[in-house]
Coordinates of C-alpha atoms and ligand atoms in Angstrom, one line a residue:
M1 CA -16.8 0.2 -23.5
N2 CA -19.3 2.9 -24.5
P3 CA -21.7 3.2 -21.6
V4 CA -25.4 3.6 -22.0
L5 CA -26.4 7.2 -21.6
D6 CA -29.6 8.6 -20.1
A7 CA -31.8 11.4 -21.4
F8 CA -29.3 13.9 -19.9
A9 CA -26.3 12.1 -21.3
R10 CA -25.4 10.6 -17.9
P11 CA -23.7 7.2 -18.2
L12 CA -24.6 4.1 -16.2
R13 CA -21.3 3.4 -14.5
S14 CA -22.0 2.7 -10.9
L15 CA -24.3 0.2 -9.2
R16 CA -25.4 0.0 -5.5
I17 CA -26.6 -3.4 -4.6
S18 CA -28.5 -3.8 -1.3
V19 CA -27.9 -7.3 0.0
T20 CA -30.4 -7.1 2.8
D21 CA -33.1 -4.8 4.1
R22 CA -32.4 -5.9 7.7
C23 CA -30.3 -3.8 10.1
N24 CA -28.9 -4.2 13.6
L25 CA -29.2 -0.4 14.3
R26 CA -32.2 1.9 14.1
C27 CA -30.7 5.2 13.2
E28 CA -33.1 8.1 13.8
Y29 CA -32.5 9.6 10.3
C30 CA -33.0 6.3 8.5
M31 CA -35.3 3.9 10.6
P32 CA -37.1 6.0 13.2
Q33 CA -40.1 3.8 13.6
E34 CA -40.7 0.9 16.0
D35 CA -42.1 -1.6 13.4
Y36 CA -41.2 -2.3 9.8
V37 CA -42.5 -4.2 6.9
W38 CA -39.6 -6.5 5.9
L39 CA -39.0 -8.1 2.6
E40 CA -39.8 -11.8 2.6
R41 CA -36.6 -13.9 2.9
S42 CA -37.6 -16.0 -0.1
E43 CA -37.8 -12.9 -2.1
L44 CA -34.2 -11.9 -1.5
L45 CA -31.8 -12.5 -4.4
R46 CA -29.5 -15.4 -4.0
F47 CA -25.8 -14.7 -4.4
E48 CA -25.9 -16.4 -7.8
E49 CA -28.7 -14.1 -8.9
I50 CA -26.9 -11.0 -7.7
A51 CA -23.8 -12.0 -9.6
E52 CA -25.9 -12.7 -12.7
L53 CA -27.3 -9.2 -12.5
A54 CA -23.9 -7.7 -11.8
R55 CA -22.5 -9.4 -14.9
I56 CA -25.4 -8.0 -17.0
F57 CA -24.8 -4.5 -15.6
A58 CA -21.0 -4.8 -16.2
A59 CA -21.6 -5.9 -19.8
I60 CA -23.5 -2.6 -20.4
G61 CA -20.9 -0.4 -18.9
V62 CA -21.1 -0.5 -15.0
E63 CA -17.5 -0.4 -13.6
K64 CA -18.2 0.3 -9.9
I65 CA -20.2 -1.8 -7.5
R66 CA -21.0 -0.8 -3.9
L67 CA -22.6 -3.3 -1.5
T68 CA -25.0 -1.8 0.9
G69 CA -28.3 -2.3 2.8
G70 CA -29.7 -2.4 5.4
E71 CA -26.6 -3.6 7.1
P72 CA -24.7 -5.7 4.5
L73 CA -22.6 -7.5 7.0
L74 CA -25.8 -9.2 8.3
R75 CA -25.9 -11.2 5.1
R76 CA -24.3 -14.5 5.9
D77 CA -21.2 -15.5 3.9
L78 CA -20.9 -12.2 2.3
D79 CA -17.3 -12.9 1.4
R80 CA -18.6 -15.6 -1.1
L81 CA -20.6 -12.9 -2.9
V82 CA -17.7 -10.5 -2.8
S83 CA -15.4 -13.1 -4.5
M84 CA -18.0 -13.7 -7.2
L85 CA -18.4 -10.0 -7.9
A86 CA -14.6 -9.4 -7.8
G87 CA -14.1 -11.8 -10.6
I88 CA -16.5 -10.1 -13.0
S89 CA -14.8 -8.6 -16.0
G90 CA -15.1 -4.8 -16.2
I91 CA -15.7 -4.3 -12.5
R92 CA -12.7 -2.1 -11.5
D93 CA -14.0 -1.0 -8.1
L94 CA -15.8 -3.0 -5.4
A95 CA -16.7 -1.2 -2.2
L96 CA -19.0 -1.7 0.8
T97 CA -20.9 0.7 3.1
T98 CA -21.4 -0.6 6.6
N99 CA -22.3 0.6 10.1
G100 CA -19.2 -1.3 11.2
L101 CA -20.7 -3.3 14.0
R102 CA -19.6 -6.6 12.6
L103 CA -16.6 -5.3 10.7
G104 CA -14.1 -6.5 13.3
Q105 CA -14.9 -10.1 12.5
S106 CA -15.1 -9.8 8.7
A107 CA -12.8 -7.0 7.5
A108 CA -9.9 -9.3 6.7
L109 CA -12.0 -12.0 5.2
L110 CA -13.8 -9.6 2.9
R111 CA -10.5 -8.0 1.8
Q112 CA -9.1 -11.5 1.0
A113 CA -12.3 -12.1 -1.1
G114 CA -11.5 -9.1 -3.2
L115 CA -13.3 -6.1 -1.6
R116 CA -11.3 -3.0 -2.4
R117 CA -12.7 -0.1 -0.3
I118 CA -14.8 0.2 2.8
T119 CA -16.9 3.1 4.1
V120 CA -17.9 2.9 7.7
S121 CA -20.8 5.1 9.0
L122 CA -19.8 6.8 12.2
D123 CA -21.7 10.0 13.2
T124 CA -20.4 10.6 16.7
L125 CA -17.4 9.9 18.9
H126 CA -19.6 9.9 22.0
P127 CA -21.0 6.5 22.9
E128 CA -24.1 7.9 24.6
R129 CA -24.9 9.9 21.5
F130 CA -24.4 6.8 19.4
T131 CA -26.9 4.9 21.6
A132 CA -29.4 7.8 21.4
L133 CA -29.1 8.0 17.6
T134 CA -29.1 4.3 16.8
R135 CA -31.2 3.1 19.7
R136 CA -28.7 0.2 20.1
S137 CA -25.3 -0.2 21.7
G138 CA -22.0 -1.0 20.0
H139 CA -20.1 2.2 19.5
D140 CA -16.9 0.5 20.7
R141 CA -17.4 -2.3 18.2
V142 CA -17.7 0.3 15.3
I143 CA -14.4 1.8 16.4
L144 CA -12.8 -1.7 16.5
G145 CA -14.3 -2.3 13.1
I146 CA -12.6 0.8 11.6
R147 CA -9.3 -0.3 13.2
A148 CA -9.7 -3.8 11.7
A149 CA -10.4 -2.4 8.3
R150 CA -7.3 -0.3 8.5
G151 CA -5.3 -3.3 9.4
A152 CA -6.7 -5.4 6.6
G153 CA -5.0 -3.5 3.8
Y154 CA -7.9 -1.9 2.0
E155 CA -7.2 0.6 -0.8
A156 CA -9.3 3.1 1.2
V157 CA -11.2 3.2 4.4
K158 CA -13.6 6.1 4.7
I159 CA -15.9 7.4 7.4
N160 CA -19.4 8.7 6.6
A161 CA -21.0 11.0 9.1
V162 CA -24.5 12.4 8.7
I163 CA -24.5 15.8 10.4
V164 CA -27.7 16.8 12.2
R165 CA -28.1 20.3 13.6
G166 CA -28.2 20.3 17.4
F167 CA -27.1 16.6 17.6
N168 CA -23.5 16.3 16.2
D169 CA -22.7 19.6 14.5
D170 CA -20.1 20.2 17.2
E171 CA -18.2 17.1 16.1
L172 CA -16.9 18.1 12.7
A173 CA -13.3 18.7 13.8
P174 CA -13.2 15.8 16.3
L175 CA -14.3 13.4 13.6
I176 CA -11.7 14.8 11.2
E177 CA -9.0 14.3 13.8
F178 CA -10.3 10.8 14.5
G179 CA -10.1 10.1 10.8
R180 CA -6.5 11.4 10.7
Q181 CA -5.5 9.1 13.6
H182 CA -7.1 6.1 11.9
G183 CA -6.0 6.8 8.4
A184 CA -9.6 7.2 7.2
E185 CA -10.9 10.1 5.2
V186 CA -14.1 11.6 6.6
R187 CA -17.0 12.6 4.5
F188 CA -19.8 14.7 6.1
I189 CA -23.3 14.1 4.7
E190 CA -26.1 16.6 4.9
Y191 CA -29.2 15.2 6.4
M192 CA -31.5 14.1 3.5
D193 CA -35.2 13.8 3.3
V194 CA -35.1 10.3 1.8
G195 CA -37.7 7.6 2.4
G196 CA -37.3 6.4 6.0
A197 CA -36.4 9.9 7.3
T198 CA -40.0 10.5 8.5
R199 CA -38.8 12.9 11.2
W200 CA -36.7 15.0 8.8
S201 CA -37.1 18.8 9.0
S202 CA -35.2 21.4 7.0
R203 CA -34.3 23.0 10.4
Q204 CA -32.1 20.0 11.2
V205 CA -30.1 20.2 8.0
F206 CA -26.6 21.5 8.8
S207 CA -25.5 22.7 5.3
A208 CA -22.2 22.2 3.5
A209 CA -21.7 26.0 3.7
E210 CA -22.2 25.9 7.5
M211 CA -19.8 22.9 7.8
L212 CA -17.1 24.8 5.8
Q213 CA -17.6 27.9 7.9
S214 CA -17.3 26.0 11.2
L215 CA -14.2 24.1 10.0
S216 CA -12.5 27.2 8.7
L217 CA -13.0 28.9 12.1
R218 CA -11.1 25.9 13.6
Y219 CA -8.5 25.2 11.0
G220 CA -8.1 28.4 8.8
A221 CA -8.7 28.6 5.1
I222 CA -10.1 25.5 3.5
E223 CA -9.4 24.8 -0.2
S224 CA -11.6 23.0 -2.6
A225 CA -9.8 19.9 -3.9
G226 CA -12.4 19.1 -6.6
H227 CA -13.7 15.6 -7.1
H228 CA -11.8 12.3 -7.0
D229 CA -14.2 11.3 -9.8
P230 CA -16.6 13.9 -11.4
A231 CA -19.5 11.5 -10.8
A232 CA -18.7 10.9 -7.2
P233 CA -21.1 12.4 -4.7
A234 CA -18.5 13.9 -2.4
Q235 CA -16.9 17.3 -3.0
E236 CA -13.4 17.1 -1.7
Y237 CA -11.6 19.7 0.4
R238 CA -8.2 20.2 1.9
L239 CA -7.3 21.7 5.3
P240 CA -4.4 24.1 5.5
D241 CA -2.2 21.2 6.6
G242 CA -3.1 19.2 3.5
L243 CA -5.6 16.7 5.1
R244 CA -8.4 15.9 2.8
F245 CA -12.1 15.5 3.7
G246 CA -15.3 15.4 1.8
I247 CA -18.8 16.8 1.9
I248 CA -21.9 15.2 0.4
S249 CA -24.2 18.1 0.0
S250 CA -27.2 16.2 -1.4
T251 CA -29.8 18.4 0.3
T252 CA -28.6 22.0 -0.3
Q253 CA -26.4 21.5 -3.4
P254 CA -27.4 18.3 -5.1
F255 CA -25.3 16.8 -7.8
C256 CA -27.8 15.0 -10.0
G257 CA -26.3 16.5 -13.1
S258 CA -23.4 14.0 -13.0
C259 CA -25.1 11.1 -11.3
D260 CA -24.2 7.7 -12.8
R261 CA -25.7 5.6 -10.0
A262 CA -28.3 2.9 -10.3
R263 CA -29.6 0.8 -7.4
V264 CA -30.8 -2.8 -7.0
T265 CA -32.6 -3.8 -3.9
A266 CA -32.1 -7.0 -2.0
D267 CA -35.2 -8.4 -3.8
G268 CA -34.1 -7.4 -7.2
M269 CA -35.9 -4.1 -7.8
F270 CA -34.0 -1.7 -10.1
F271 CA -34.2 2.0 -9.3
R272 CA -32.8 4.8 -11.4
C273 CA -32.7 7.3 -8.5
L274 CA -32.6 7.3 -4.7
Y275 CA -35.9 9.3 -4.9
A276 CA -37.6 7.3 -7.7
H277 CA -41.2 6.5 -7.0
S278 CA -41.1 3.2 -8.7
G279 CA -38.7 0.6 -9.8
T280 CA -38.5 -2.4 -12.1
D281 CA -38.6 -6.0 -10.9
L282 CA -35.5 -7.7 -12.3
K283 CA -35.8 -10.7 -10.1
R284 CA -39.1 -11.7 -11.7
M285 CA -37.3 -11.7 -15.1
L286 CA -34.4 -13.7 -13.7
R287 CA -36.6 -16.3 -12.1
A288 CA -38.8 -16.6 -15.2
G289 CA -35.7 -17.6 -17.1
T290 CA -35.5 -14.5 -19.2
A291 CA -32.4 -14.5 -21.4
T292 CA -29.6 -12.2 -20.1
A293 CA -29.6 -10.3 -23.4
E294 CA -33.2 -9.5 -22.9
I295 CA -32.7 -8.3 -19.3
A296 CA -29.8 -6.2 -20.5
A297 CA -32.0 -4.7 -23.2
V298 CA -34.6 -3.8 -20.6
I299 CA -32.0 -2.1 -18.3
R300 CA -30.5 -0.2 -21.3
S301 CA -33.9 1.0 -22.4
L302 CA -34.9 2.1 -18.9
W303 CA -31.6 4.0 -18.5
T304 CA -31.9 5.6 -21.9
E305 CA -35.2 7.0 -20.8
R306 CA -33.9 8.1 -17.4
R307 CA -34.7 11.8 -16.5
D308 CA -34.5 11.4 -12.7
R309 CA -32.9 14.2 -10.7
G310 CA -34.7 13.6 -7.4
A311 CA -32.6 15.7 -5.1
E312 CA -32.7 18.7 -7.4
Q313 CA -36.4 18.4 -7.7
R314 CA -36.7 18.2 -3.9
L315 CA -34.6 21.3 -3.5
A316 CA -36.8 23.2 -6.0
I317 CA -39.9 22.6 -3.8
G318 CA -38.7 25.2 -1.3
T319 CA -40.4 24.5 1.9
R320 CA -40.5 20.7 2.2
A321 CA -41.8 18.0 4.5
P322 CA -40.4 14.4 4.7
L323 CA -40.7 12.6 1.4
F324 CA -43.0 9.9 2.7
R325 CA -45.4 9.5 5.6
V326 CA -45.1 6.3 7.7
E327 CA -48.3 4.8 6.1
E328 CA -46.8 5.3 2.7
L329 CA -43.6 3.5 3.7
R330 CA -45.7 0.7 5.2
A331 CA -47.6 0.3 2.0
N332 CA -44.5 0.0 0.0
P333 CA -41.3 -0.9 1.9
H334 CA -39.2 -0.3 -1.3
R335 CA -39.5 3.4 -0.5
E336 CA -37.4 2.9 2.7
M337 CA -33.8 4.0 2.6
H338 CA -32.7 0.8 4.3
T339 CA -34.5 -1.2 1.6
R340 CA -33.4 0.9 -1.3
G341 CA -29.8 1.0 -0.2
G342 CA -28.1 4.3 0.7
Ligands
SAM401 N1 -26.2 0.3 7.2 C1 -25.1 0.7 6.4 C2 -24.6 2.0 7.0 O1 -25.2 2.6 7.8 O2 -23.5 2.4 6.6 C3 -25.4 0.9 4.9 C4 -26.7 1.4 4.6 S1 -27.1 3.1 5.0 C5 -28.7 3.3 4.4 C6 -26.0 4.0 3.9 C7 -25.7 5.4 4.3 O3 -26.9 6.2 4.2 C8 -25.1 5.6 5.7 O4 -23.9 6.2 5.6 C9 -26.2 6.4 6.4 O5 -25.6 7.3 7.3 C10 -26.8 7.2 5.2 N2 -28.1 7.7 5.5 C11 -29.2 7.0 5.9 N3 -30.2 7.9 6.1 C12 -29.8 9.1 5.8 C13 -30.4 10.4 5.7 N4 -31.7 10.6 6.1 N5 -29.6 11.4 5.3 C14 -28.4 11.2 4.9 N6 -27.7 10.1 4.9 C15 -28.4 9.0 5.4
SF4_402 FE1 -28.4 3.1 10.3 FE2 -27.4 2.1 8.0 FE3 -29.1 0.7 9.6 FE4 -30.0 2.8 8.2 S1 -29.3 1.0 7.3 S2 -30.5 2.3 10.4 S3 -28.2 4.1 8.3 S4 -27.1 1.4 10.2
SF4_403 FE1 -28.6 10.6 -8.5 FE2 -31.2 10.7 -7.9 FE3 -29.3 11.1 -6.0 FE4 -29.8 12.9 -7.9 S1 -31.2 12.2 -6.3 S2 -27.8 12.2 -7.2 S3 -30.3 11.6 -9.7 S4 -29.7 9.2 -7.2

């Protein structure tokens, strides 16, 4: 199918669906505050509504869906949603990003329901660092979750690690070796100044260039291995022994030029960019009984007008402060990373 193209000829191919804004961790780089304004439960999309939107997106060219949050495994009976999405014609990839705490119980069930790939966020191998970063316990459960995912026969299990200078920049090689042992490719993510990261500072960004330098000191020459998919956020690399890993350099080398990703929040707001200032309420249309063809036309038209390249614009600012202040996030929780879906 010919996908709908935005103003810079970027297709709409991939959709991140946040299934909840709630989380059982409080990662410093995502949810550093004590209190949050949560979405009303009655406002959350029901599974049937999420599936309806997914069918509309698939009909206009979306091929890849990733479930996220908040912590998606907090959404009860998620396997039921997964099986609904797995059955949608045109969806060739169905993935999930999780903090892994509840993965031990649900990895096999979600796989049986049709989930194809899993990414687990694991920033450190030190339990005490995990507790300091996330302000919760459970490091051992995340490791168990990764093992359970490996045992459940997923097409791929990946590990995402946000690298923060002075916190875990000494764990690049240990995380790579952990990934090797567990059959999971590791992707290092630069610390981003997204909504929610109210304590972000450029000083804490450990850049892709620094990561490569540090890893080549340990392993020797590292080769670029291109991209699995030109629109995928991670740049792939190969160690001298052939092991692959990825770097998502959103902060210092953004990749907006090939970005094919849209987002829908747990309450049905459609965002064309992680950094977009406003979104469009698709739930209101669904609940008003708007015809699917009309909703599809609205999405098409919004995508056609899309000129977003948020991370590139942030980079161009030069000296930058966090994207939003706490009061701005409180005034509009849709600005939060845990609401928008990372
Ligand atoms: N709770 C799930 C998890 O942590 O995997 C899914 C949602 S979380 C918002 C998705 C991803 O965003 C995680 O891999 C997380 O590490 C990443 N993330 C959150 N805040 C970030 C930040 N300020 N910079 C870079 N990545 C961030
Ligand atoms: Fe951490 Fe993910 Fe929860 Fe954010 S949504 S606090 S990154 S576990
Ligand atoms: Fe895509 Fe926006 Fe992220 Fe750029 S900042 S890669 S346009 S979501």
